[in-house]
XYZ file of C-alpha atoms in Angstrom:
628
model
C -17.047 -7.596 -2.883
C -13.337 -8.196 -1.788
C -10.764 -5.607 -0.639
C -12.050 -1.886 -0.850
C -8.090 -1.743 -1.890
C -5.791 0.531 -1.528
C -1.487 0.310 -0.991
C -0.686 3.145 1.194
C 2.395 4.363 2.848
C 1.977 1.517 4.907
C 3.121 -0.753 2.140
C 4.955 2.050 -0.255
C 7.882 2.790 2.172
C 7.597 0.604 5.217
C 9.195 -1.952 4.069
C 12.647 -0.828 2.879
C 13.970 -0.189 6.507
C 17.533 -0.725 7.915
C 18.191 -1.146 11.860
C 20.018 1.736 13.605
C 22.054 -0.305 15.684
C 23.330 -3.521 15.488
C 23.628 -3.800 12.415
C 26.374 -6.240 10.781
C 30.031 -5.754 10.042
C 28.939 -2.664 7.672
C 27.625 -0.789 10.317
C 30.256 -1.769 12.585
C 32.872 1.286 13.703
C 36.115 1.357 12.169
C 39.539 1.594 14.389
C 36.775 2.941 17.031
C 36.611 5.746 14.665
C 32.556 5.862 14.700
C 32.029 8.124 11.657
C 34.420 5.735 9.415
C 32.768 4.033 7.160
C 32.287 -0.370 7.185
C 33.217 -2.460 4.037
C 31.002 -2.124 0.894
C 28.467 -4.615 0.759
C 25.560 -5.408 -2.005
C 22.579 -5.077 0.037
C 20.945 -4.145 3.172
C 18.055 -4.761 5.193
C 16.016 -4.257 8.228
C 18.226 -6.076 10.755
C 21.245 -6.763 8.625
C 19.940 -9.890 7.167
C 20.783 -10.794 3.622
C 19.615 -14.459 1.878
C 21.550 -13.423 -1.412
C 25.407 -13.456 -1.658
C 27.030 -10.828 -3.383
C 27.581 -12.862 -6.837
C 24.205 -14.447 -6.332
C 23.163 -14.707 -10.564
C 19.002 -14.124 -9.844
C 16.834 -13.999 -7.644
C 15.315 -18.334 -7.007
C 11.948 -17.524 -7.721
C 12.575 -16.320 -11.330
C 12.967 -17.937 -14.307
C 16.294 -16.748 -15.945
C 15.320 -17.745 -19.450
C 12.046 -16.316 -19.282
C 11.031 -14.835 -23.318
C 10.584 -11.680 -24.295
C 7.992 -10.088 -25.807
C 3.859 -9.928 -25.719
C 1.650 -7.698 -23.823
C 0.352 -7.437 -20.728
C -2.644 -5.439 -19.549
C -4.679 -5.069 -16.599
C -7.069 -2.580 -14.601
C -5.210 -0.843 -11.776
C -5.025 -3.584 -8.630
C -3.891 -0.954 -6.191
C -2.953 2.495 -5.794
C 0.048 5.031 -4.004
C 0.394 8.811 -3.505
C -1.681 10.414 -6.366
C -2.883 7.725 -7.936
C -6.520 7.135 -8.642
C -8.013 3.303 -9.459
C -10.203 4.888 -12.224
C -8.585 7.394 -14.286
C -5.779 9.763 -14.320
C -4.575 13.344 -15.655
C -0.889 13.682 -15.024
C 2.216 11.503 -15.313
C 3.661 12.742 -12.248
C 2.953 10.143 -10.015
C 4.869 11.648 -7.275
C 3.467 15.133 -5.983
C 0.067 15.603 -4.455
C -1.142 17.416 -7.288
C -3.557 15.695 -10.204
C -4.463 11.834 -10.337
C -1.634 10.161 -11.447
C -1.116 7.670 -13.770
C -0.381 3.795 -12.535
C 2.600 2.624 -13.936
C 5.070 5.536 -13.522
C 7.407 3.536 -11.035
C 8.123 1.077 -14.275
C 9.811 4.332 -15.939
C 12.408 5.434 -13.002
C 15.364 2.995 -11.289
C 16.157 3.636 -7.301
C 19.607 3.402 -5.948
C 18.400 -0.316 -4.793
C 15.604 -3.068 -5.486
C 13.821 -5.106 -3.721
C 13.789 -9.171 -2.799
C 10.312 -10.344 -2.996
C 11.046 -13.623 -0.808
C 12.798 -11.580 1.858
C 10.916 -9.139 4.278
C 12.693 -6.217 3.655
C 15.678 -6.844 1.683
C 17.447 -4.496 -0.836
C 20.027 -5.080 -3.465
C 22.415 -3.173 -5.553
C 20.198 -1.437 -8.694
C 21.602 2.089 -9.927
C 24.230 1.596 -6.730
C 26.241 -1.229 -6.803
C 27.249 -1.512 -3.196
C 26.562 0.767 -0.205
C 29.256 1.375 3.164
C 27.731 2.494 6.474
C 29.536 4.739 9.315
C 29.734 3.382 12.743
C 27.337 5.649 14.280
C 24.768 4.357 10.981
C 24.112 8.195 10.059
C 26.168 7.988 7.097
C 25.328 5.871 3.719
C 28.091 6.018 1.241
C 26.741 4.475 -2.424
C 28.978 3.952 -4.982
C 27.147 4.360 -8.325
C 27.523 1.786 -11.468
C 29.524 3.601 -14.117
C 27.344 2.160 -16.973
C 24.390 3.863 -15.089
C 22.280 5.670 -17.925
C 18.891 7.609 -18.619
C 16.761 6.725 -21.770
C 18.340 9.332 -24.041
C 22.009 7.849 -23.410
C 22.699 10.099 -20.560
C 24.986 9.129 -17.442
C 23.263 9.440 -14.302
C 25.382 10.538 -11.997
C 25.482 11.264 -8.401
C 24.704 14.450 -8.742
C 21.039 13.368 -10.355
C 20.771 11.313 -6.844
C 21.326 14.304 -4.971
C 19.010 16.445 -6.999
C 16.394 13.633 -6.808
C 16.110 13.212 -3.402
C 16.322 16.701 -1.758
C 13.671 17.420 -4.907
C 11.491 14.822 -3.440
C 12.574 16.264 0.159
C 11.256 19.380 -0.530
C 8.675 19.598 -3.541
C 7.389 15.775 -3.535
C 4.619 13.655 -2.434
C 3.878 15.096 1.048
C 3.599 11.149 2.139
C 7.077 10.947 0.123
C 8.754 14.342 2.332
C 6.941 13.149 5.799
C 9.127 9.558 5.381
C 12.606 11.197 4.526
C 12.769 14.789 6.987
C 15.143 13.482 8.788
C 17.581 13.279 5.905
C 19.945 16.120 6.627
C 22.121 16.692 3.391
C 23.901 14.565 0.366
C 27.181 14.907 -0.262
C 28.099 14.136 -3.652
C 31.933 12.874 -3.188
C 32.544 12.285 -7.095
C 30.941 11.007 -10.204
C 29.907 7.409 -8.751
C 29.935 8.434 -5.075
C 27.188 9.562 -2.903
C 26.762 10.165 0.678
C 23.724 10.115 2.444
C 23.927 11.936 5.847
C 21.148 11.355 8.290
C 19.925 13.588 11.380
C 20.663 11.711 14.658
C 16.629 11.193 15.341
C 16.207 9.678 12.006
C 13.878 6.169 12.002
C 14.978 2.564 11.471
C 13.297 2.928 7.815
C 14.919 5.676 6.605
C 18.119 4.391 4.477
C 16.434 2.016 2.866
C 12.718 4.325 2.070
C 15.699 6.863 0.557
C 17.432 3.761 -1.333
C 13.994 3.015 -2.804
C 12.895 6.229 -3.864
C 12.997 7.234 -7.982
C 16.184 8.999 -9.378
C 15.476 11.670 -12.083
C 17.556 13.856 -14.655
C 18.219 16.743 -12.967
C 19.612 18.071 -16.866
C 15.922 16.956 -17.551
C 13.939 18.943 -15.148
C 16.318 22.145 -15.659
C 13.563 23.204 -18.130
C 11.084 22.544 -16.812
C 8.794 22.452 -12.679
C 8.924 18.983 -11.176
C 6.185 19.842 -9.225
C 3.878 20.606 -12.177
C 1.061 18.109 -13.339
C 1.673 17.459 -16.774
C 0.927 14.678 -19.860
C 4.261 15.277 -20.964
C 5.916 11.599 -20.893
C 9.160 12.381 -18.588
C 12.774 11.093 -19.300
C 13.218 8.085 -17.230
C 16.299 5.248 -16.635
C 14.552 2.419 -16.112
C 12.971 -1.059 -18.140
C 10.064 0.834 -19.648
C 9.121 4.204 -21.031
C 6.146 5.695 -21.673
C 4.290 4.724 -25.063
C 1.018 5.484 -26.292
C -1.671 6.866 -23.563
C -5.608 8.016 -23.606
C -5.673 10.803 -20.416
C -8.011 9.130 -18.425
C -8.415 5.794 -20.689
C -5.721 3.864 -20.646
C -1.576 4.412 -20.594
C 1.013 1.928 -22.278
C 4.682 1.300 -21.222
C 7.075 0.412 -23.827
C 10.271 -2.076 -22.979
C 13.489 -0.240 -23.389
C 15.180 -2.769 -25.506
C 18.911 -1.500 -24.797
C 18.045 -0.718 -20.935
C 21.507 -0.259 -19.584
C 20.416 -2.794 -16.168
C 18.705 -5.578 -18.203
C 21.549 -7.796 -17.516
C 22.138 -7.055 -13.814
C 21.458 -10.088 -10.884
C 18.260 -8.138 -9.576
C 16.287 -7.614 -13.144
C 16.956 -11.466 -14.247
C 14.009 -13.571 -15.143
C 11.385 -10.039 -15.010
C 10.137 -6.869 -17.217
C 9.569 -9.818 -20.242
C 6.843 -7.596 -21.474
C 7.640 -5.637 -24.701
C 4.070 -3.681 -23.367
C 2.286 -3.370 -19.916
C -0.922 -1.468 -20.665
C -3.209 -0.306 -18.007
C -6.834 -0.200 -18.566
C -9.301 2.176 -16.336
C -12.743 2.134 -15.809
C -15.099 4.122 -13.485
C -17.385 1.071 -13.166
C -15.864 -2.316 -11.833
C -18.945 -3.996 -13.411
C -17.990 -2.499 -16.457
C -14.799 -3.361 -16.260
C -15.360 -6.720 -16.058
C -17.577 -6.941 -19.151
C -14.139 -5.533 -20.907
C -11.978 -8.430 -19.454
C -14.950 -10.874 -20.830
C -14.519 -9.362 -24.134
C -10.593 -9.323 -24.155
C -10.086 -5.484 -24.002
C -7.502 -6.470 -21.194
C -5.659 -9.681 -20.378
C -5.474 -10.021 -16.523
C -7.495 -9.472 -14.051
C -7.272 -9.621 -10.015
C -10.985 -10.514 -8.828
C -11.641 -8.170 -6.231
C -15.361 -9.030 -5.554
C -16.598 -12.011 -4.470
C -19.954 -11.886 -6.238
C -18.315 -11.811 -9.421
C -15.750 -14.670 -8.616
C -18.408 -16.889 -7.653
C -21.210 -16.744 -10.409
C -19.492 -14.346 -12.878
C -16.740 -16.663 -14.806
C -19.252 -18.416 -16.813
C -18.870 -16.888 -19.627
C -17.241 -18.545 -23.480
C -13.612 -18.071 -22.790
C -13.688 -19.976 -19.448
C -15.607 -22.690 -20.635
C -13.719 -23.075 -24.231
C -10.504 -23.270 -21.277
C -9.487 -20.098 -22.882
C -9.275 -18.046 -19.566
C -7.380 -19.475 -16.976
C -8.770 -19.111 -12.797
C -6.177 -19.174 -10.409
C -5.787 -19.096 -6.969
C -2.538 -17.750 -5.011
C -1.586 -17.861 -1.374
C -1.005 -14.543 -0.110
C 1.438 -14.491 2.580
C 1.526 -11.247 3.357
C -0.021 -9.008 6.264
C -3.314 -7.816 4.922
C -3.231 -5.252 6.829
C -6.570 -3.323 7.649
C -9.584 -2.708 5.342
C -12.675 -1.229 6.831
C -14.760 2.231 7.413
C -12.638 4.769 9.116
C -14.462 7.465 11.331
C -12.950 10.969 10.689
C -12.168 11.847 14.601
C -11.701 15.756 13.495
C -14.853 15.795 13.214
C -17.029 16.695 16.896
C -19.672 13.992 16.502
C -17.101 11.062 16.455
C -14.866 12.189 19.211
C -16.683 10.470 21.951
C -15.755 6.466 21.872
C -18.878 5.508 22.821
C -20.647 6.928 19.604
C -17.662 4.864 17.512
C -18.480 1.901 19.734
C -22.331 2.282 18.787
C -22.131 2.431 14.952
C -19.437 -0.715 15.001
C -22.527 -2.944 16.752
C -25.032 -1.662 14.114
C -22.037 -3.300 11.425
C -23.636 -7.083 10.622
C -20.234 -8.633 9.202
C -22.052 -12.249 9.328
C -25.125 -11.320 7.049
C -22.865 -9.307 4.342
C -20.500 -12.173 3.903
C -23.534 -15.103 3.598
C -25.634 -12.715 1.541
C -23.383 -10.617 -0.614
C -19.989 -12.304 -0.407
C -20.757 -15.867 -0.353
C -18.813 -16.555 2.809
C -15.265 -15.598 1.051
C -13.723 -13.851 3.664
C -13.062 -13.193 7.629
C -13.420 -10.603 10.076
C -10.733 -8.240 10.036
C -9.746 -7.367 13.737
C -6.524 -6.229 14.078
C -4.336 -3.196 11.993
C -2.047 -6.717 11.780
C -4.249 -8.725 10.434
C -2.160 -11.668 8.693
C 0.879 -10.906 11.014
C -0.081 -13.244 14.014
C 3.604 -12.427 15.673
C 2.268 -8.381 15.529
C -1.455 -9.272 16.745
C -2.259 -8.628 20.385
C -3.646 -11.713 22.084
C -4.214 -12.595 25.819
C -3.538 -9.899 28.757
C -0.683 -7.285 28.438
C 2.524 -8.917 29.728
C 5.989 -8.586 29.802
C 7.935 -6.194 27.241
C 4.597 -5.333 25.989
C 3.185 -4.234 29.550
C 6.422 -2.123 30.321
C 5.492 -0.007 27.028
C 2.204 0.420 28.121
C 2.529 0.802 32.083
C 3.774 4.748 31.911
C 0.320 5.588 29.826
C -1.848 3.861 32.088
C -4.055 6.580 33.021
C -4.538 7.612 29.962
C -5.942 4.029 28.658
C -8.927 2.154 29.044
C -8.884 -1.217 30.907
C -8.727 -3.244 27.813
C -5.822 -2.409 26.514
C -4.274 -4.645 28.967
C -6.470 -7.191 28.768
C -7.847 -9.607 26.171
C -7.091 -7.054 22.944
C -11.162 -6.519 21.720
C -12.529 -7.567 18.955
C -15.311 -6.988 16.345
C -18.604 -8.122 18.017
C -20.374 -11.185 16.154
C -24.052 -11.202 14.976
C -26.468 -13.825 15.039
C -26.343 -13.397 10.713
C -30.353 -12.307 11.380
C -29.421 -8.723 9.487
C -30.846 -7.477 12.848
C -29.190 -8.828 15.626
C -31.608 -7.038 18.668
C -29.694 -7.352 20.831
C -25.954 -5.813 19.491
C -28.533 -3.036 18.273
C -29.929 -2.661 22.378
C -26.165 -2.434 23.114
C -25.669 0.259 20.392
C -28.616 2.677 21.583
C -27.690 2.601 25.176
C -24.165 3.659 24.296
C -25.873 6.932 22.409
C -27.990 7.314 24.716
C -24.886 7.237 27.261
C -22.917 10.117 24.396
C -26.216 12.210 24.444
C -28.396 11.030 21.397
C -31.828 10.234 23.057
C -34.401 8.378 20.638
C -37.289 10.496 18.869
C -39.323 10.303 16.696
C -36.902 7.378 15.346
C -33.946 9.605 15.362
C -31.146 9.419 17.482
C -30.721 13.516 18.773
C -28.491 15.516 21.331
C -30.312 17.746 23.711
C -30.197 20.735 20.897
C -32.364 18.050 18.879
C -29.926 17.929 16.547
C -29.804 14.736 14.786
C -27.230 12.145 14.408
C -25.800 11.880 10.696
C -23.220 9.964 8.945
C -21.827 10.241 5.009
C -20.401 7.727 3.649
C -17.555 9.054 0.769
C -17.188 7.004 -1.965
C -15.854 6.633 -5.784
C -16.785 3.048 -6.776
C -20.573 2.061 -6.580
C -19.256 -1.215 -6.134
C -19.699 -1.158 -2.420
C -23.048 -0.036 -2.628
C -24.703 -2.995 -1.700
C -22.271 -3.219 1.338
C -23.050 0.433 2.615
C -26.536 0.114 1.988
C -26.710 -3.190 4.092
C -24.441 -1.067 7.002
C -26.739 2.072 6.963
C -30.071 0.157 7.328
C -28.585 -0.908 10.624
C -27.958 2.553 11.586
C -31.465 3.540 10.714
C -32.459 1.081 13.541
C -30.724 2.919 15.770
C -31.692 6.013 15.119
C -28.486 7.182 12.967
C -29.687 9.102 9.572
C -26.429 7.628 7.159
C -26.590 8.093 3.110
C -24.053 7.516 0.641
C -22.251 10.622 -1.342
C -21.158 9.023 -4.736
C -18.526 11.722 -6.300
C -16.022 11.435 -9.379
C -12.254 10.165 -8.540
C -11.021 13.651 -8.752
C -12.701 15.119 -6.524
C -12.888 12.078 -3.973
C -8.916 12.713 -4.149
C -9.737 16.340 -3.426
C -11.666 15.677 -0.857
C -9.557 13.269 0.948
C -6.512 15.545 0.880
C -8.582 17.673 2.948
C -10.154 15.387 4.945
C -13.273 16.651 4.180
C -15.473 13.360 5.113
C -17.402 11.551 7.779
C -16.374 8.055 6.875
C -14.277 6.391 4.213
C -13.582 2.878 2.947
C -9.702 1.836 2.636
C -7.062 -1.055 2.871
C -4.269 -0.234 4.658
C -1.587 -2.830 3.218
C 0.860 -4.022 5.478
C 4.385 -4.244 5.263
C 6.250 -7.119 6.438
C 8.589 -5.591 8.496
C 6.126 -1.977 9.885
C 8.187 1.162 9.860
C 7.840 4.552 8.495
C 4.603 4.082 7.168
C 2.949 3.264 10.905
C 4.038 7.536 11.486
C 2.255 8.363 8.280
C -1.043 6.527 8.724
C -1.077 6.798 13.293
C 1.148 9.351 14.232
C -0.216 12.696 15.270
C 2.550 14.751 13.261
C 0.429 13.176 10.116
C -3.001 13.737 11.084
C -2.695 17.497 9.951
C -0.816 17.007 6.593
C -2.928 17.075 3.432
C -2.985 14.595 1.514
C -1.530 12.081 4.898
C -3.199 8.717 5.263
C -3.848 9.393 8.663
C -7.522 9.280 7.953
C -8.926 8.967 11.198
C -7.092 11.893 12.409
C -5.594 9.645 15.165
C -3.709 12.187 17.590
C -2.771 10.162 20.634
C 0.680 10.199 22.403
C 0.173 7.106 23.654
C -0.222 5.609 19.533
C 3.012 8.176 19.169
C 5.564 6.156 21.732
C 4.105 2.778 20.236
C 4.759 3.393 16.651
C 8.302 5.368 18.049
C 8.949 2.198 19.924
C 8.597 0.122 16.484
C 10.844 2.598 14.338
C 13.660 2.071 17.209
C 13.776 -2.118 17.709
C 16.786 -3.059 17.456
C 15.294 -7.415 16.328
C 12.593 -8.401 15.094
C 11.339 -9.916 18.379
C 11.554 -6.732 20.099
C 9.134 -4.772 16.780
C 6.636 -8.021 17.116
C 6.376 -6.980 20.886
C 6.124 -3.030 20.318
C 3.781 -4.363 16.699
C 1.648 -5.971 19.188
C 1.184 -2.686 22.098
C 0.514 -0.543 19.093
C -2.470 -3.069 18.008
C -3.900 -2.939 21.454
C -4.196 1.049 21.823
C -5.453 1.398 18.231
C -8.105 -1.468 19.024
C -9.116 0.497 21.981
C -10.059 3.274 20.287
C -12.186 2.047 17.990
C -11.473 4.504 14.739
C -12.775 2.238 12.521
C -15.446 -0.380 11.698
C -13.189 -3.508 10.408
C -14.164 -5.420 7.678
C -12.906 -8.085 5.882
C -9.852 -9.882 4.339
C -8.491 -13.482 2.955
C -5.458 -14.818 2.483
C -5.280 -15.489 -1.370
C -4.744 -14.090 -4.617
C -7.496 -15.069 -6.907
C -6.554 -14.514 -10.600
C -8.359 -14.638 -13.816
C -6.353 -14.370 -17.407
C -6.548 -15.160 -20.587
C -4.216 -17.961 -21.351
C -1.744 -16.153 -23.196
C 0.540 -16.486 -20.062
C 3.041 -18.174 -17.945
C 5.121 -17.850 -14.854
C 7.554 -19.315 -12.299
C 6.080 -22.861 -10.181
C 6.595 -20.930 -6.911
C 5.665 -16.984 -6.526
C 7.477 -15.059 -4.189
C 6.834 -15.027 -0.844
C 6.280 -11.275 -0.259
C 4.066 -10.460 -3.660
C 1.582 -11.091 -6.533
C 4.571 -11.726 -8.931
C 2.344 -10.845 -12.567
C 3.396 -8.908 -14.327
C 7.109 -8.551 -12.832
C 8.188 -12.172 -13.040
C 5.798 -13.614 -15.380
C 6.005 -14.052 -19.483
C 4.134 -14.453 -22.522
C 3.608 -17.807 -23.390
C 3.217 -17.952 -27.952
C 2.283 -21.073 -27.928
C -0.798 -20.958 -25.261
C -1.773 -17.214 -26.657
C -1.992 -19.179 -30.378
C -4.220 -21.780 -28.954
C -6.606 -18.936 -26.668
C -6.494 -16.846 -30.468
C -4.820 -14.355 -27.769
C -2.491 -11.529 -29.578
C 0.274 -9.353 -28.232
């Protein structure tokens, strides 16, 4: 088994961030006039770093004369706001309400796009260049004319203002957390648009508002954005909806006229007339499907199946392709997370405990054939945002004023995971873990661990996908040895989205992806103004001010060195704490298609790449009998 896999906030919005001071020439004041507004420009990012010119003709790693045309279909490979890996029941992909369908982000354009070989680079999309005021609470974007919705409609600034206070206000409570601090938008004429930001507003959020979807505001005038509906909605961007089974699978049609096709940022990608999107509430299922062609490309998100499953006649007739990626990027953190609202995991030592009964070693010899490492660190994959050695420095002076309020290892070595002798039953990490409950109040009897009410210990595990099964199963007969009576609730992908809106759990399996450049997101998934908002990804519950000034201390860096430093005092408090039982990660993509495909020599840096950049390939798809 590979990533339990999720993209959350951490990856949706962190990394479209802009710095609030020192910024270049755009953000410079104007005849000392620090509400006048810098020279247009095609781009921002997080510290005023661009690689592209403003007449660059594509991004490098695309191919400009990349084909048009085939199909390209896939089972979900991660998921954002309401969106479920296994089925869906709305096409509003951006309110809490329903399980939405993947794919929806294909169907709207944001004011900006994103540069996959840059960390947090955007450039001109529905706005073709953007000035900032002085005092950078002020983002002026001047609109393309030729700007247009599906049905031949203009979209104007006045849809951009709709859109975003919409969002503001009725969206995705992940989506109005990141952009409260947006005060008003001032809609100067047709093609102009002024964002105006509150003075407290976070290094992220021009750039999480220039990423964000722009709807018809004509469109919804008829009709409740916030309503979860099957009704395909009227979009601007390279695909619309097509032909959909609620639940089953959901098609996106290339918009053959789409009014952008041509621009620098959409060269060389969308060469699919069709992405289709394939669900299944089994992976092992879903796999049989790929094996019999029902879809084309597949991630391989379990080890097992990587290592002894691809024998079947397409790979060895060389008519499915394996590949193998690097993956550059942060991982991030995948593991169990403890919910802390909950009494019985409030006391460290009982968090501590159940992490030692955790035998990483024997689950990746024995059910993951040694693929992947020890995840110890939120970081993980970001060695310049890892904590390592003893507190010094910058780092120190952010921890020093919460001293008191910290254990002794946060300014030493950072911890880490322990490691077991691979036995299944390492004695004496499991000694370790009943004198800690003994130490929280769970005596042993009768094989039980129990607090002086003789009131056992008990954990549930919440999941969706019986694909970590054998994981969980390994995990809890350590507990047992301890004393700690742990089962497994297996419920349907609605109501495990119900469920987790309301943090009604013991323990859940996530990834946390990572942006390249943390921001935003860090509030969403750390901060304690999250861990009451349904539907947050603060899972744990984590309400701690000394987390608070860390992540406040990254959203405020003014260079990258000083968000490493504040990246890496924010690791050590959340390692203290222990919230989580860390599992696993690697560093690779590994792919398996049938050879109906083709793509650029060198993927960007900061992504998969397929579909976005990729193409079908006629002549392989003839030889694989592959058709669109």
């Amino acid at each position: 088994m590979a990533y339990v896999g999720a993209a959350t906030a951490l990856g949706l919005f962190a990394p479209r961030a802009w710095a609030q001071e020192g910024a270049p020439a755009a953000a410079g004041a104007v005849d000392g006039d620090p509400k006048a507004f810098g020279p247009e420009r095609h781009g921002l990012s997080a510290f005023g770093e661009l690689q592209y010119p403003a007449d660059f003709p594509h991004f490098d790693y695309v191919n400009p004369a990349a084909p048009k045309g085939g199909t390209f279909s896939q089972v979900p490979p991660n998921r954002s706001l309401n969106q479920s890996f296994t089925t869906f029941n709305t096409l509003n992909a951006y309110i809490l309400k329903g399980d939405g369908a993947q794919g929806m982000d294909l169907v709207f354009d944001t004011l900006m796009a994103r540069a996959d070989d840059e960390p947090d680079a955007l450039y001109g999309l529905i706005a073709k260049s953007v000035a900032v005021s002085g005092d950078g609470l002020a983002y002026r974007f001047r609109l393309r004319p030729e700007a247009r919705f599906h049905d031949g409609s203009r979209l104007t600034a006045d849809d951009v203002k709709w859109s975003l206070e919409t969002l503001k206000a009725r969206g995705h409570p992940l989506i109005a957390q990141s952009i409260h601090d947006l005060e008003r938008v001032d809609i100067e004429s047709e093609d102009v648009v002024t964002l105006r930001l509150s003075p407290k507003r976070t290094r992220d959020l021009p750039l999480t508002l220039a990423a964000l979807p722009i709807f018809s505001k004509a469109y919804y005038s008829a009709k409740p954005f916030d309503a979860s509906t099957l009704e395909p909605p009227l979009g601007s961007g390279p695909y619309k909806v097509g032909r959909f089974e609620q639940g089953r699978f959901i098609e996106f049609e290339r918009v053959a006229d789409y009014w952008a096709k041509d621009l620098a940022v959409n060269v060389g990608r969308s060469n699919f007339d069709r992405q289709r999107f394939e669900f299944f509430r089994d992976r092992d299922v879903g796999f049989e499907a790929f094996k019999a062609r029902a879809y084309l490309f597949r991630e391989e998100f379990t080890s097992r199946t990587w290592a002894t499953g691809y024998d079947f006649p397409g790979v060895r007739e060389n008519k499915v392709v394996r590949e193998t990626l690097p993956d550059l990027t942060p991982s991030g953190g995948q593991g169990w997370f403890f919910n802390l609202r909950r009494k019985k995991f409030q006391d460290p030592k009982i968090r501590e405990a159940l992490n030692l009964a955790f035998d990483f070693e024997w689950m990746n010899r024995n059910l993951m054939f040694g693929a992947y490492k020890r995840t110890v660190s939120v970081f993980q994959g970001a060695p310049e945002m890892m904590a390592m050695g003893a507190a010094q420095g910058p780092e120190l002076a952010l921890l020093e004023p919460f001293r008191d309020k910290l254990p002794d290892s946060v300014f030493g070595e950072p911890p880490v995971p322990p490691v077991s002798d691979g036995s299944g039953q390492d004695r004496n990490l499991l000694r370790q873990a009943q004198r800690l409950l003994r130490e929280a109040g769970y005596a042993p009897k009768d094989g039980r661990a129990v607090n002086a009410a003789g009131e056992p210990l008990t954990i549930e595990f919440l999941e969706f996908d019986p694909g970590l099964d054998p994981h969980v199963s390994k995990f809890i007969a350590g507990l047992k040895i301890i004393g700690v009576e742990a089962s497994i609730r297996m419920v349907d992908a609605a109501q495990y989205q119900q469920r987790m809106n309301a943090f009604d759990y013991d323990v859940v399996s996530q990834r946390m992806s990572m942006s390249s450049t943390p921001g935003e997101g860090l509030r969403q998934v750390y901060s304690s103004e999250s861990a009451a908002v349904q539907g947050s990804q603060n899972l744990s519950g984590i309400a701690y001010p000394a987390v608070d000034a860390m992540v406040e201390a990254i959203l405020s860096a003014k260079s990258r060195e000083e968000l490493n430093v504040a990246c890496r005092a924010l690791d050590r408090v959340l390692r203290s704490l222990n919230f989580w039982v860390p599992a696993w990660y690697k560093d690779s993509h590994t792919l398996a298609y049938w050879d109906a495909f083709s793509h650029p020599a060198q993927k960007p840096r900061y992504t998969r790449g397929a579909p976005e950049f990729w193409w079908w390939d006629a002549e392989k798809a003839d030889k694989a009998g592959v058709k669109a």
